[in-house]
Amino acid sequence: MVAWFEEKRTMIFPRAVGAIIKRNGKYLLLDRKNIEYGFASVAGHVDDETPEEALRREVIEESQLKLLSFKKLFEEDVPWNTCYKHKGHHWIVFECKTEGTQIPEEDEAKSMGWYSPAEMKTLKLERVWEYFFKKLMILPNND
């Protein structure tokens, strides 16, 4: 009974993947041009593919970085997270190791750079990414 509920629950929202990419104590963030505006990690919808395939595609599309390895950190339904297509997402967030020099996708980002947690506190983060960074204790949860 529980397995059925879990399987059905994750189908309510479209799936999205997020890539937390860290180098030298700083996190790669892009300033999104699209809703929900603000700074965010590389992320996107899972199309007709596995979450791992979507992760590889999104890292290349949004940053031009080569994905070397990844580890799933968590999965979570976030019903309040909206985008230009959907209300609510089932997020699958990964920690990623990459190489290369980031080049932002012009249609997706105003800018892209590496930010320390102290610098991240001064940015207007997308609400879902502020939530994830606090959940992972990258940012303090002062709520």
Short mmCIF file of C-alpha atoms in Angstrom, two decimals:
data_model
loop_
_atom_site.label_atom_id
_atom_site.label_comp_id
_atom_site.label_asym_id
_atom_site.label_seq_id
_atom_site.Cartn_x
_atom_site.Cartn_y
_atom_site.Cartn_z
CA MET A 1 0.00 0.00 0.00
CA VAL A 2 2.79 2.48 0.85
CA ALA A 3 4.68 1.73 -2.39
CA TRP A 4 1.56 2.52 -4.43
CA PHE A 5 1.06 5.80 -2.58
CA GLU A 6 4.71 6.82 -3.06
CA GLU A 7 4.59 5.98 -6.77
CA LYS A 8 1.37 7.94 -7.29
CA ARG A 9 2.50 10.87 -5.13
CA THR A 10 5.53 11.61 -7.27
CA MET A 11 3.39 11.65 -10.40
CA ILE A 12 1.27 14.60 -9.22
CA PHE A 13 3.91 17.17 -10.15
CA PRO A 14 6.22 17.29 -13.16
CA ARG A 15 9.75 16.24 -12.29
CA ALA A 16 12.64 18.69 -12.18
CA VAL A 17 16.33 18.19 -11.54
CA GLY A 18 18.75 20.53 -9.84
CA ALA A 19 22.55 20.50 -9.95
CA ILE A 20 24.46 21.86 -6.99
CA ILE A 21 27.92 22.53 -8.38
CA LYS A 22 30.65 23.62 -5.95
CA ARG A 23 34.29 24.54 -6.58
CA ASN A 24 36.77 26.01 -4.14
CA GLY A 25 34.07 26.77 -1.57
CA LYS A 26 31.84 28.59 -4.08
CA TYR A 27 28.60 27.53 -5.77
CA LEU A 28 27.72 28.04 -9.43
CA LEU A 29 24.59 30.19 -9.76
CA LEU A 30 22.86 31.78 -12.70
CA ASP A 31 20.60 34.82 -12.65
CA ARG A 32 17.50 33.54 -14.47
CA LYS A 33 15.80 35.50 -17.24
CA ASN A 34 12.58 33.50 -16.85
CA ILE A 35 9.99 32.93 -14.12
CA GLU A 36 10.76 32.37 -11.27
CA TYR A 37 13.34 35.15 -11.55
CA GLY A 38 16.43 35.24 -9.36
CA PHE A 39 19.66 33.37 -8.80
CA ALA A 40 19.49 29.59 -8.98
CA SER A 41 21.55 26.49 -9.56
CA VAL A 42 21.49 24.76 -12.93
CA ALA A 43 18.09 23.06 -13.19
CA GLY A 44 15.32 22.01 -15.50
CA HIS A 45 12.43 19.71 -16.26
CA VAL A 46 12.77 15.98 -16.81
CA ASP A 47 11.39 15.34 -20.28
CA ASP A 48 11.12 11.87 -21.84
CA GLU A 49 14.27 10.71 -20.04
CA THR A 50 15.56 9.58 -16.68
CA PRO A 51 16.42 12.20 -14.04
CA GLU A 52 20.11 11.36 -14.55
CA GLU A 53 19.83 11.97 -18.30
CA ALA A 54 18.00 15.25 -17.63
CA LEU A 55 20.77 16.28 -15.22
CA ARG A 56 23.46 15.65 -17.85
CA ARG A 57 21.44 17.57 -20.47
CA GLU A 58 20.72 20.56 -18.21
CA VAL A 59 24.34 20.92 -17.01
CA ILE A 60 25.56 21.04 -20.62
CA GLU A 61 22.69 23.26 -21.88
CA GLU A 62 22.84 25.85 -19.11
CA SER A 63 26.56 25.95 -18.28
CA GLN A 64 28.57 24.13 -20.97
CA LEU A 65 30.41 22.34 -18.14
CA LYS A 66 31.40 18.69 -18.42
CA LEU A 67 29.65 16.59 -15.78
CA LEU A 68 32.20 14.23 -14.22
CA SER A 69 30.12 12.66 -11.44
CA PHE A 70 26.98 13.21 -9.40
CA LYS A 71 25.22 12.01 -6.26
CA LYS A 72 21.51 12.34 -5.48
CA LEU A 73 21.00 14.42 -2.34
CA PHE A 74 17.20 14.26 -2.03
CA GLU A 75 13.81 14.16 -3.75
CA GLU A 76 10.90 16.32 -2.66
CA ASP A 77 7.52 17.55 -3.85
CA VAL A 78 7.44 21.36 -3.75
CA PRO A 79 3.83 22.35 -4.52
CA TRP A 80 4.47 26.11 -4.20
CA ASN A 81 7.31 26.14 -6.76
CA THR A 82 6.05 27.59 -10.05
CA CYS A 83 7.59 28.21 -13.44
CA TYR A 84 6.37 29.40 -16.81
CA LYS A 85 4.81 25.94 -17.43
CA HIS A 86 3.77 24.37 -14.12
CA LYS A 87 2.56 24.94 -10.60
CA GLY A 88 4.46 22.59 -8.35
CA HIS A 89 7.38 20.29 -9.08
CA HIS A 90 8.80 17.00 -7.87
CA TRP A 91 12.46 17.98 -7.38
CA ILE A 92 15.43 15.62 -7.59
CA VAL A 93 18.53 17.49 -6.44
CA PHE A 94 22.07 16.28 -7.10
CA GLU A 95 25.55 17.28 -5.96
CA CYS A 96 27.72 17.46 -9.08
CA LYS A 97 31.41 17.50 -9.90
CA THR A 98 32.25 19.25 -13.17
CA GLU A 99 35.16 20.56 -15.17
CA GLY A 100 35.59 23.30 -17.71
CA THR A 101 34.67 26.96 -17.88
CA GLN A 102 31.03 27.89 -17.49
CA ILE A 103 29.30 29.65 -20.38
CA PRO A 104 25.70 30.67 -19.63
CA GLU A 105 22.93 29.91 -22.09
CA GLU A 106 21.77 33.31 -23.37
CA ASP A 107 18.07 32.38 -23.37
CA GLU A 108 18.20 31.22 -19.75
CA ALA A 109 20.57 33.49 -17.83
CA LYS A 110 21.43 37.17 -17.48
CA SER A 111 24.72 36.12 -15.83
CA MET A 112 26.46 33.18 -14.21
CA GLY A 113 29.17 33.01 -11.58
CA TRP A 114 30.66 31.39 -8.50
CA TYR A 115 29.41 32.61 -5.11
CA SER A 116 30.39 31.84 -1.53
CA PRO A 117 27.61 31.24 1.00
CA ALA A 118 28.30 34.74 2.40
CA GLU A 119 27.84 36.24 -1.07
CA MET A 120 24.75 34.10 -1.69
CA LYS A 121 23.07 35.69 1.36
CA THR A 122 23.17 39.05 -0.47
CA LEU A 123 21.57 37.75 -3.70
CA LYS A 124 17.92 37.58 -4.69
CA LEU A 125 17.67 33.80 -4.88
CA GLU A 126 14.80 31.94 -6.51
CA ARG A 127 12.55 30.97 -3.62
CA VAL A 128 12.95 27.21 -4.19
CA TRP A 129 16.76 27.51 -4.25
CA GLU A 130 16.82 29.58 -1.07
CA TYR A 131 14.72 26.79 0.47
CA PHE A 132 17.09 24.05 -0.82
CA PHE A 133 20.25 25.89 0.29
CA LYS A 134 18.78 26.27 3.79
CA LYS A 135 17.64 22.64 3.82
CA LEU A 136 21.20 21.56 2.96
CA MET A 137 22.63 24.01 5.53
CA ILE A 138 24.59 25.88 2.87
CA LEU A 139 22.75 29.00 4.02
CA PRO A 140 21.60 29.64 7.60
CA ASN A 141 17.91 29.09 8.31
CA ASN A 142 16.94 32.23 10.21
CA ASP A 143 13.18 31.78 9.82
#
